[in-house]
Tab-separated table of C-alpha atoms in Angstrom:
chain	number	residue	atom	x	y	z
A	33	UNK	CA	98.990	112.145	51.405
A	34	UNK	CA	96.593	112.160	54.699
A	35	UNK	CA	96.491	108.288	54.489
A	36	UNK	CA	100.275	107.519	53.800
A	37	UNK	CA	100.502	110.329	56.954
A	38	UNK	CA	98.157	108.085	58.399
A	39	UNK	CA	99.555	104.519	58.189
A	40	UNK	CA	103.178	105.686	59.369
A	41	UNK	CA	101.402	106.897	62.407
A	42	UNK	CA	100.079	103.373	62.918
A	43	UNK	CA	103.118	102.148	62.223
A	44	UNK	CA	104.899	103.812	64.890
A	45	UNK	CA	102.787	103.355	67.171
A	46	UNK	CA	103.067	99.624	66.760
A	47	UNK	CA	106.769	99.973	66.942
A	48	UNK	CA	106.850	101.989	70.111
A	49	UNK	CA	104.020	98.978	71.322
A	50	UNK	CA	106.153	96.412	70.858
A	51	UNK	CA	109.325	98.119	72.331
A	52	UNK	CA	107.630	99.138	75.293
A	53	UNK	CA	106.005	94.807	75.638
A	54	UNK	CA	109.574	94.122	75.014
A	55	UNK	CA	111.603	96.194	77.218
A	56	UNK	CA	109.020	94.674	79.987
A	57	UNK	CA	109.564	91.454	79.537
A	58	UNK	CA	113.667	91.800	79.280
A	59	UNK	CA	113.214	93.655	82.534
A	60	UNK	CA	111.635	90.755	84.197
A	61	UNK	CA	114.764	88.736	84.595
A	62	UNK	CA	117.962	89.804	86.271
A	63	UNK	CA	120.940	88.745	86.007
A	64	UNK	CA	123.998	88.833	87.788
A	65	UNK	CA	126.868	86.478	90.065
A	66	UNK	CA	127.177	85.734	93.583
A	67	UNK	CA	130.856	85.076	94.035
A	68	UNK	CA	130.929	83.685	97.053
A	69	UNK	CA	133.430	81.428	99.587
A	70	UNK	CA	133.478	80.421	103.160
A	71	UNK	CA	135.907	78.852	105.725
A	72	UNK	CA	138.953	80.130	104.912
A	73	UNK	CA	140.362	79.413	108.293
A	74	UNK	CA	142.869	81.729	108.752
A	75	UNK	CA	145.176	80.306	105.319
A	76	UNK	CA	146.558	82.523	103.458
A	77	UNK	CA	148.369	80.311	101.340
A	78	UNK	CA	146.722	77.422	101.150
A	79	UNK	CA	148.607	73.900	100.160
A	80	UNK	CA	147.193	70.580	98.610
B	290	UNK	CA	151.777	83.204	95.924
B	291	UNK	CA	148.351	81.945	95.731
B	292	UNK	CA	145.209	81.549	98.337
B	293	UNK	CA	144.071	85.060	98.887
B	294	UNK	CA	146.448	86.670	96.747
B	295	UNK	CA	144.776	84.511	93.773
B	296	UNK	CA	141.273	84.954	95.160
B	297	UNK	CA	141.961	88.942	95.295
B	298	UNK	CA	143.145	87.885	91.114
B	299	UNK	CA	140.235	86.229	90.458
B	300	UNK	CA	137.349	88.442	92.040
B	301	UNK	CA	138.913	91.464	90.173
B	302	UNK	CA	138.708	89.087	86.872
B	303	UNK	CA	134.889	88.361	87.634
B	304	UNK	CA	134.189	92.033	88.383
B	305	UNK	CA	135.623	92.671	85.509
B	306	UNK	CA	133.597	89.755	83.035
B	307	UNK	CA	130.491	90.950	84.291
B	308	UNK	CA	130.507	94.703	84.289
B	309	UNK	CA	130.632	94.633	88.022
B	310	UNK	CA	127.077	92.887	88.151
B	311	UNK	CA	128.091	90.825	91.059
B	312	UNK	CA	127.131	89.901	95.098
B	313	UNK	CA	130.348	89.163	97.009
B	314	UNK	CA	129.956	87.551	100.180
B	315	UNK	CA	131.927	84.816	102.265
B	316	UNK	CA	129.407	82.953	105.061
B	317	UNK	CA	132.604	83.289	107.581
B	318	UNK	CA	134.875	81.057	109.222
B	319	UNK	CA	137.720	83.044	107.794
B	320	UNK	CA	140.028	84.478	110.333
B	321	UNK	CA	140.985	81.426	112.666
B	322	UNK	CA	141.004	77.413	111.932
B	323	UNK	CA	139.944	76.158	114.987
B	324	UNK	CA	137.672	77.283	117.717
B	325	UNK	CA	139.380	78.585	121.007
B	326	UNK	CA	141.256	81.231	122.517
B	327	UNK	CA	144.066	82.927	120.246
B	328	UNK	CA	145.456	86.453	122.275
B	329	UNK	CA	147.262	88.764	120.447
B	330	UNK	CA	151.233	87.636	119.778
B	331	UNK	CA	150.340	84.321	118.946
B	332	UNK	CA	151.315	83.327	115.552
B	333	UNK	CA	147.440	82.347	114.927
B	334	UNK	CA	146.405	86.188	115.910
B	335	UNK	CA	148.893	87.416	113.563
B	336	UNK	CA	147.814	85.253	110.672
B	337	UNK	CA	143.996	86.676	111.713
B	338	UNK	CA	145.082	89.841	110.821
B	339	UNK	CA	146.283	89.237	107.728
B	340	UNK	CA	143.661	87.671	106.855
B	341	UNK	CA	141.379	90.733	108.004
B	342	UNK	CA	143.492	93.321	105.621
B	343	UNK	CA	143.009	91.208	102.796
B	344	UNK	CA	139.482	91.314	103.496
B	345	UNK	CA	139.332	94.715	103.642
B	346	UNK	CA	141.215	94.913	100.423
B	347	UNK	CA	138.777	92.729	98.444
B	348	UNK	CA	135.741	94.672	98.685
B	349	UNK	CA	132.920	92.125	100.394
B	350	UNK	CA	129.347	93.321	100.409
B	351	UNK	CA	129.072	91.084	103.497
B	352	UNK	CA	130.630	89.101	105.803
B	353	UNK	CA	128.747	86.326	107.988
B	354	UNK	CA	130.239	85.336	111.382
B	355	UNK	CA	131.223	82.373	111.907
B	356	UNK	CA	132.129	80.988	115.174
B	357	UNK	CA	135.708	80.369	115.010
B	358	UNK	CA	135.446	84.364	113.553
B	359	UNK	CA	135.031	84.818	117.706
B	360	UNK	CA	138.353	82.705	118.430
B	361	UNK	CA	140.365	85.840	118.767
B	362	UNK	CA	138.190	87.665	121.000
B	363	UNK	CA	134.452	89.931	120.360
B	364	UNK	CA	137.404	92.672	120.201
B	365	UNK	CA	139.025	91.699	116.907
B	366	UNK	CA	136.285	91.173	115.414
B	367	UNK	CA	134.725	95.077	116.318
B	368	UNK	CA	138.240	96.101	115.287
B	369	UNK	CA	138.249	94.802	111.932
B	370	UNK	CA	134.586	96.100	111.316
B	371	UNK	CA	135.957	99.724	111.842
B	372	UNK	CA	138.658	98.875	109.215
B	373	UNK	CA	136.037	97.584	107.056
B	374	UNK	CA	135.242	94.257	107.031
B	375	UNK	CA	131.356	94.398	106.296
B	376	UNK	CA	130.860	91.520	109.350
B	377	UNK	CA	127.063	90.554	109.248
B	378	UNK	CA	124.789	88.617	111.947
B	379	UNK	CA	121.377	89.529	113.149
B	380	UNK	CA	121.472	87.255	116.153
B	381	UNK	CA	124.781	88.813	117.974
B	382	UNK	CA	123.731	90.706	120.858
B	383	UNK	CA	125.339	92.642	123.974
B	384	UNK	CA	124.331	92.293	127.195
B	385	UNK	CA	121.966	95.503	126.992
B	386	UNK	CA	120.415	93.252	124.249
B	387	UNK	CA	121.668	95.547	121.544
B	388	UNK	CA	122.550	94.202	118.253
B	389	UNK	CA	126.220	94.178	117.589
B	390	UNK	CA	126.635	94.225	113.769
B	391	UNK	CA	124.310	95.098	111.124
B	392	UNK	CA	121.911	91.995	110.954
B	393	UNK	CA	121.597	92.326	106.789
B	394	UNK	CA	123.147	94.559	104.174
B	395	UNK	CA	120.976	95.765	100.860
B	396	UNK	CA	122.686	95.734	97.736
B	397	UNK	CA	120.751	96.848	94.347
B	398	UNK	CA	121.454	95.328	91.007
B	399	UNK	CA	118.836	97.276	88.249
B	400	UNK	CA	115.579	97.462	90.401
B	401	UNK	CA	116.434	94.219	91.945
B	402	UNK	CA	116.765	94.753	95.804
B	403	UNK	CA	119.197	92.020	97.488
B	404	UNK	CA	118.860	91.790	101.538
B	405	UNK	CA	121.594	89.521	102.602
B	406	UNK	CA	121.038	88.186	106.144
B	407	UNK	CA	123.995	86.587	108.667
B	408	UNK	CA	123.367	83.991	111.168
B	409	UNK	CA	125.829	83.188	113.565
B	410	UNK	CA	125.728	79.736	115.224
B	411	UNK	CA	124.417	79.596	118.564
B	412	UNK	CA	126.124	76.659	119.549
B	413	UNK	CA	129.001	78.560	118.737
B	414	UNK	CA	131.068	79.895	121.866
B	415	UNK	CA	130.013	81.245	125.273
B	416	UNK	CA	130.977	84.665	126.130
B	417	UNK	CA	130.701	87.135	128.768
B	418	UNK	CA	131.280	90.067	125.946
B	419	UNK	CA	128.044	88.815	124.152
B	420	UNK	CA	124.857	86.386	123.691
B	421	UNK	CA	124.178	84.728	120.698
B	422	UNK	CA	121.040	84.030	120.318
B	423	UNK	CA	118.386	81.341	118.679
B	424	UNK	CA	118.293	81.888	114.597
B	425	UNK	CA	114.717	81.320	114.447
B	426	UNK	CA	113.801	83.305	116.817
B	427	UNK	CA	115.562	86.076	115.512
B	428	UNK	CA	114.644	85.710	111.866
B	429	UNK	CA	111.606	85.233	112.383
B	430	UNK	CA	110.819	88.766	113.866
B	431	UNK	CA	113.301	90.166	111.167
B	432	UNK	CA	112.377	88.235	107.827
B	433	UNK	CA	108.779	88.955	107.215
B	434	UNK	CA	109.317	92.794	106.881
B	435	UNK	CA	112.661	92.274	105.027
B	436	UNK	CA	110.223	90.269	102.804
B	437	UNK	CA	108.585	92.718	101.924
B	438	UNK	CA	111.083	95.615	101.185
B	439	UNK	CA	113.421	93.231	99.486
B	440	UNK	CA	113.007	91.080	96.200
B	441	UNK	CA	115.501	88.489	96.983
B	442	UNK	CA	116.972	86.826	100.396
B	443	UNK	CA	120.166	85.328	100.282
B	444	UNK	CA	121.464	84.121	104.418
B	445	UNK	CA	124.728	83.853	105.059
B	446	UNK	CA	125.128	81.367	108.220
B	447	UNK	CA	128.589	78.792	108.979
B	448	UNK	CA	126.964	75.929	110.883
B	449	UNK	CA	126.234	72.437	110.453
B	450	UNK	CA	124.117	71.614	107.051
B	451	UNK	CA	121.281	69.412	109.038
B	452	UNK	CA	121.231	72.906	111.374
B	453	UNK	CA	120.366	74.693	108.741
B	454	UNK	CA	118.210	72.694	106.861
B	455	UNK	CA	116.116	72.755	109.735
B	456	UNK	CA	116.165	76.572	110.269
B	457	UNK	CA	114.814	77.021	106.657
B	458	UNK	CA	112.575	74.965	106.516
B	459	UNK	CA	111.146	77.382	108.864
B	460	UNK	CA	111.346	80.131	106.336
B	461	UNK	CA	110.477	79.884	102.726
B	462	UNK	CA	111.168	83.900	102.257
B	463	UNK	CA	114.651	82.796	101.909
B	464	UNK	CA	115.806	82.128	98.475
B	465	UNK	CA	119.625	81.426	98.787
B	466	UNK	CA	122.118	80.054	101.776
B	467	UNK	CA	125.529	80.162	101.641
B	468	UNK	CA	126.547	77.871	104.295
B	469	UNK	CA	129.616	76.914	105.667
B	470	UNK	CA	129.600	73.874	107.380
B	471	UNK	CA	133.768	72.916	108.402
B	472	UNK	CA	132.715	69.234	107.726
B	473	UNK	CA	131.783	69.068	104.226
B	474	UNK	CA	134.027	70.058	100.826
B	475	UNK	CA	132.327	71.986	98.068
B	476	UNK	CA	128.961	71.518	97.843
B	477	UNK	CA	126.974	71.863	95.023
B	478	UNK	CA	124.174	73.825	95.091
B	479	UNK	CA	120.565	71.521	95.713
B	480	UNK	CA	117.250	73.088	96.729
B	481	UNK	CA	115.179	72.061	100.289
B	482	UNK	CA	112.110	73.154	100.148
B	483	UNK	CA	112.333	76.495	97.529
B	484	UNK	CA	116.022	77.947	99.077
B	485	UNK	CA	118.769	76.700	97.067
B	486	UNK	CA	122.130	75.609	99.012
B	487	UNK	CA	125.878	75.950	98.345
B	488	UNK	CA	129.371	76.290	100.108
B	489	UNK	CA	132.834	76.120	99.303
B	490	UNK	CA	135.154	73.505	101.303
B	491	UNK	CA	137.814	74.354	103.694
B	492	UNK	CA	140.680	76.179	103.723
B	493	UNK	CA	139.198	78.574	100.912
B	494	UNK	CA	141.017	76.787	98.594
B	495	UNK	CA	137.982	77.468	96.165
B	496	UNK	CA	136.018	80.462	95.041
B	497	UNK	CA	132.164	79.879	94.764
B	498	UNK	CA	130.176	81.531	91.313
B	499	UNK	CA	127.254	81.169	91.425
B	500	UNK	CA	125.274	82.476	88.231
B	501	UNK	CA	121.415	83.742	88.781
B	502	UNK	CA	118.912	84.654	86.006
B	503	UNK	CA	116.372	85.939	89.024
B	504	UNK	CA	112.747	86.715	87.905
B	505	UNK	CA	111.002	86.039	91.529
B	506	UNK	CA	109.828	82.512	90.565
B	507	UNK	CA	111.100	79.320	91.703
B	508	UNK	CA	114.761	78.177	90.934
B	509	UNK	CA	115.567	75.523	88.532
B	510	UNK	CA	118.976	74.592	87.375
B	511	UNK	CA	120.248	76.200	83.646
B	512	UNK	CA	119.884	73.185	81.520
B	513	UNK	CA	122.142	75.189	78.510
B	514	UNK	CA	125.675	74.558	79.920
B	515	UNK	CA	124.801	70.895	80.551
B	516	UNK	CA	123.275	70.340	77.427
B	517	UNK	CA	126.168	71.904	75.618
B	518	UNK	CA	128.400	69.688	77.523
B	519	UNK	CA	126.409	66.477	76.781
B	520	UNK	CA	126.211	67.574	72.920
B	521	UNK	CA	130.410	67.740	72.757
B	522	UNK	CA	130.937	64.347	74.377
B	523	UNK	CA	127.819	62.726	72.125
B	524	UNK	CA	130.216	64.465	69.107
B	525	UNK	CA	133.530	62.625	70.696
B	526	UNK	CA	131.703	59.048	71.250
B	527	UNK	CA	130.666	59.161	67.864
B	528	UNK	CA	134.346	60.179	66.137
B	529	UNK	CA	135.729	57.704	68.666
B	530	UNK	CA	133.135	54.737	67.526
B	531	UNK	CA	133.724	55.582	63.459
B	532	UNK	CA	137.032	56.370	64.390
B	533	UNK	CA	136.713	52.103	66.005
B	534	UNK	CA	134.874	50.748	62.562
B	535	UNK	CA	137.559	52.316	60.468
B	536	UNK	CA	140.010	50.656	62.473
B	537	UNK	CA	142.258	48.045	61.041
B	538	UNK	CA	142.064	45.646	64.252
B	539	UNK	CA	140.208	42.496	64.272
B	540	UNK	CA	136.579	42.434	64.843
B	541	UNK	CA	136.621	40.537	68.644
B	542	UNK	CA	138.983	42.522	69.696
B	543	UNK	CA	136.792	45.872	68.787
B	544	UNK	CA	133.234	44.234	70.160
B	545	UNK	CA	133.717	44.600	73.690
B	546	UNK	CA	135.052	48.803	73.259
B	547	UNK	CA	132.289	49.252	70.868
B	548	UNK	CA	129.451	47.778	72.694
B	549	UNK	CA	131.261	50.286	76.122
B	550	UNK	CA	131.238	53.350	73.352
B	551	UNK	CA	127.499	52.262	72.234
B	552	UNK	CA	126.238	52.189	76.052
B	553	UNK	CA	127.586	55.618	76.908
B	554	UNK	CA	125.934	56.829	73.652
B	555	UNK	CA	122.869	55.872	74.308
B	556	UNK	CA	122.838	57.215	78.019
B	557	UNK	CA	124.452	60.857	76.699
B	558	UNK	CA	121.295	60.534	74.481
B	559	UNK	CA	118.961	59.858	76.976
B	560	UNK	CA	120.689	62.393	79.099
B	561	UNK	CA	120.255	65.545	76.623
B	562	UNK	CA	116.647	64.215	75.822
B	563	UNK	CA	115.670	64.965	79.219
B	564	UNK	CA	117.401	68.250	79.317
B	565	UNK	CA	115.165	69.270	76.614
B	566	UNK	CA	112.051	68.275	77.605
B	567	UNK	CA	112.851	70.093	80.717
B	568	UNK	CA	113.593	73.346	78.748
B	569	UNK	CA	110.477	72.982	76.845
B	570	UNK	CA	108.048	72.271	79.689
B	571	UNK	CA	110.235	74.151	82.648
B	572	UNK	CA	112.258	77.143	81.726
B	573	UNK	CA	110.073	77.942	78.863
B	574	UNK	CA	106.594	77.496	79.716
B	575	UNK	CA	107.105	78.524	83.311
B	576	UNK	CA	109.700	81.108	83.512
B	577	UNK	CA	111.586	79.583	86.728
B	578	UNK	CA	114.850	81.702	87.785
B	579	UNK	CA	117.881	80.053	86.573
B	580	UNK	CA	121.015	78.865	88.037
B	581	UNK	CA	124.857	77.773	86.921
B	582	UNK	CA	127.337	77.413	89.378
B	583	UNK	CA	131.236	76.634	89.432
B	584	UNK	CA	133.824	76.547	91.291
B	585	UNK	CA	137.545	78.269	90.477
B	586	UNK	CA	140.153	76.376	92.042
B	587	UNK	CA	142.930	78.657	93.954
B	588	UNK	CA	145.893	76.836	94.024
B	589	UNK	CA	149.129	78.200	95.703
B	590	UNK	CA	150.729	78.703	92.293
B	591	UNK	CA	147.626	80.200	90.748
B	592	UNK	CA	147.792	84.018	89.615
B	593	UNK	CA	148.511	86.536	92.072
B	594	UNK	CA	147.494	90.022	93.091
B	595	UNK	CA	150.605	92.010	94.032
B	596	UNK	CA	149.289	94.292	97.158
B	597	UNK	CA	147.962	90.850	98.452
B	598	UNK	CA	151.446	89.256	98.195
B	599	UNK	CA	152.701	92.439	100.600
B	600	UNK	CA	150.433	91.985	103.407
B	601	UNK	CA	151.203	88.187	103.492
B	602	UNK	CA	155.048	88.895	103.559
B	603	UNK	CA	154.762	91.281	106.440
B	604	UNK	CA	152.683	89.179	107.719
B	605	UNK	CA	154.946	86.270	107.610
B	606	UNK	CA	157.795	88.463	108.820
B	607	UNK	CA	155.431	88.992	112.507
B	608	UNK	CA	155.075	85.740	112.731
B	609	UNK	CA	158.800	84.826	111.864
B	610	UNK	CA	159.853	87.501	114.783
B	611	UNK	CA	157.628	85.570	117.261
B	612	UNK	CA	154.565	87.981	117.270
B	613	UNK	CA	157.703	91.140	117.841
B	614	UNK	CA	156.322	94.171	115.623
């Protein structure tokens, strides 16, 4: 009983170790869009 | 109708496809065509205006300056900031040498801290309502603690491309430039020195997306799209040169389409080959921030955005009545 009690401790506290190396990494990168435009000149309906 | 009315279409589209994760900006240039003196009643005023209430409508985090921007007076331009056009330059001053606009805007995506910068050209116009003065100058007293508070740099500045070249050269905290130079189309975005450069062409007849995967190292193109790309026409050269083998004609007359077909498959080959060994030894190995971009087309018959459609009736109506509201 104490040991079983004792290696699902270790294994969550590998799992919460990994999540945690994880969720770091994924953090390091973000992502997103620059929608962007310039020189409209004063068209607002643009032709050809 | 098209133009803005499709631009207002496709922003709320892109909003939409990414869960709002996006930067919106324009580098300026966008109320007049030319450069020069347009009072109020002229058709080219009214047509300004228009152009500022769409503006509004669409929701810009910022809004660079450029210098025909000034062609309907400092006054319009003030006017249309209180309506809430998020206008942008650090190097607009008054006479009491007090800036004019806000000289950068902050935007947060997750923890990442944006701090997008205007420029306006010097060379621009001469005033007595305000100076304009030199870029470097001005950024450098204002980048190197911006540097530090912000994780990202992106300038917004309409001027010539060799201009600006030359002005970041000067300053390597800057990691993206719209530009806007009135002489070139749509421009790609290429890197000098580590900044990477892009613009639409005239007559915003195109909106600009640019995709970032930002982790604070140095930029390198996202090889997937291309290589995706590459890997569908590889798949069409080879149906088309079975497709040739197959074929009932006689064997001259295949030789010379074959030998075209066998060419191009070898240099698609060579093509994704070196996409991959720049995934394995770039992306990969170094963890560079990535880039895609594209640009959407907004043709005059494109999609429309009904509110958008309103202003530019009324707005034709003015103009039709010879500037009589």
């Amino acid at each position: 009983m104490k040991y079983s009690s004792l290696v699902i401790l270790n294994l969550l506290f590998w799992l919460c170790f990994c999540c945690s190396v994880f969720s770091v990494a994924a953090a390091a990168e973000v992502k997103f869009s620059i929608l962007y435009s310039a020189n409209v000149n004063g068209e607002l309906e643009p032709c050809g | 109708m098209g133009g803005l009315s499709q631009k207002a279409y496709t922003l709320d589209k892109l909003w939409k496809n990414t869960g709002g994760r996006v930067i919106t900006v324009d580098a300026g240039n966008l109320l007049f065509r030319m450069r020069g003196r347009y009072g109020f009643g002229t058709a080219e005023y009214f047509t300004a205006q228009a152009v500022a209430d769409i503006y509004v409508l669409l929701g810009f985090d910022a809004v660079g300056i450029g210098p025909t921007d000034l062609s309907g007076g400092l006054g319009l331009v003030l006017e249309t900031a209180e309506q809430g056009i998020p206008w942008t330059s650090a190097n607009i001053y008054d006479h009491q040498d007090r800036r004019l606009f806000a000289p950068f805007r902050l935007k947060k995506i997750d923890d990442l801290s944006i701090a997008i910068v205007g420029i306006t050209d010097p060379a621009a116009i001469e005033s007595k309502d305000f100076v304009i003065k030199d870029a470097t100058a001005v950024l450098a007293d204002l980048l190197p603690e911006l540097a530090k508070s912000s994780d990202l740099i992106l300038v917004l500045v309409a001027m010539p491309t060799a201009a600006i070249m030359e002005l970041v050269k000067q300053f390597p905290q800057v990691d993206i430039v719209i530009a806007g130079d009135t002489s070139k189309g749509n421009v790609a975005p290429f890197l000098t020195g580590p900044t990477l450069v892009t613009q639409t062409g005239n007559r915003g007849r195109y909106q600009g997306v640019l995709s970032v995967g930002w982790n604070g190292q140095p930029w390198s193109k996202d090889t997937a799209p291309s290589l995706v790309d590459l890997r569908k026409r590889l798949k069409s050269n080879s149906a088309q040169l079975h497709r040739l083998h197959n074929s009932p004609l006689d064997a001259a007359s295949k030789k010379d389409k074959i030998a075209q077909l066998q060419e191009s498959r070898a240099e698609i080959i060579e093509q994704i080959e070196h996409l991959e060994k720049q995934q394995r030894s770039g992306t990969a190995a170094n963890g560079v921030s990535t880039y895609e971009n594209r640009f959407l087309p907004l043709s005059p018959r494109g999609r429309a955005d009904p509110q958008i459609d309103y202003i530019i009736r009324e707005a034709k109506k003015r103009m039709a009545a010879g500037g009589r509201k």
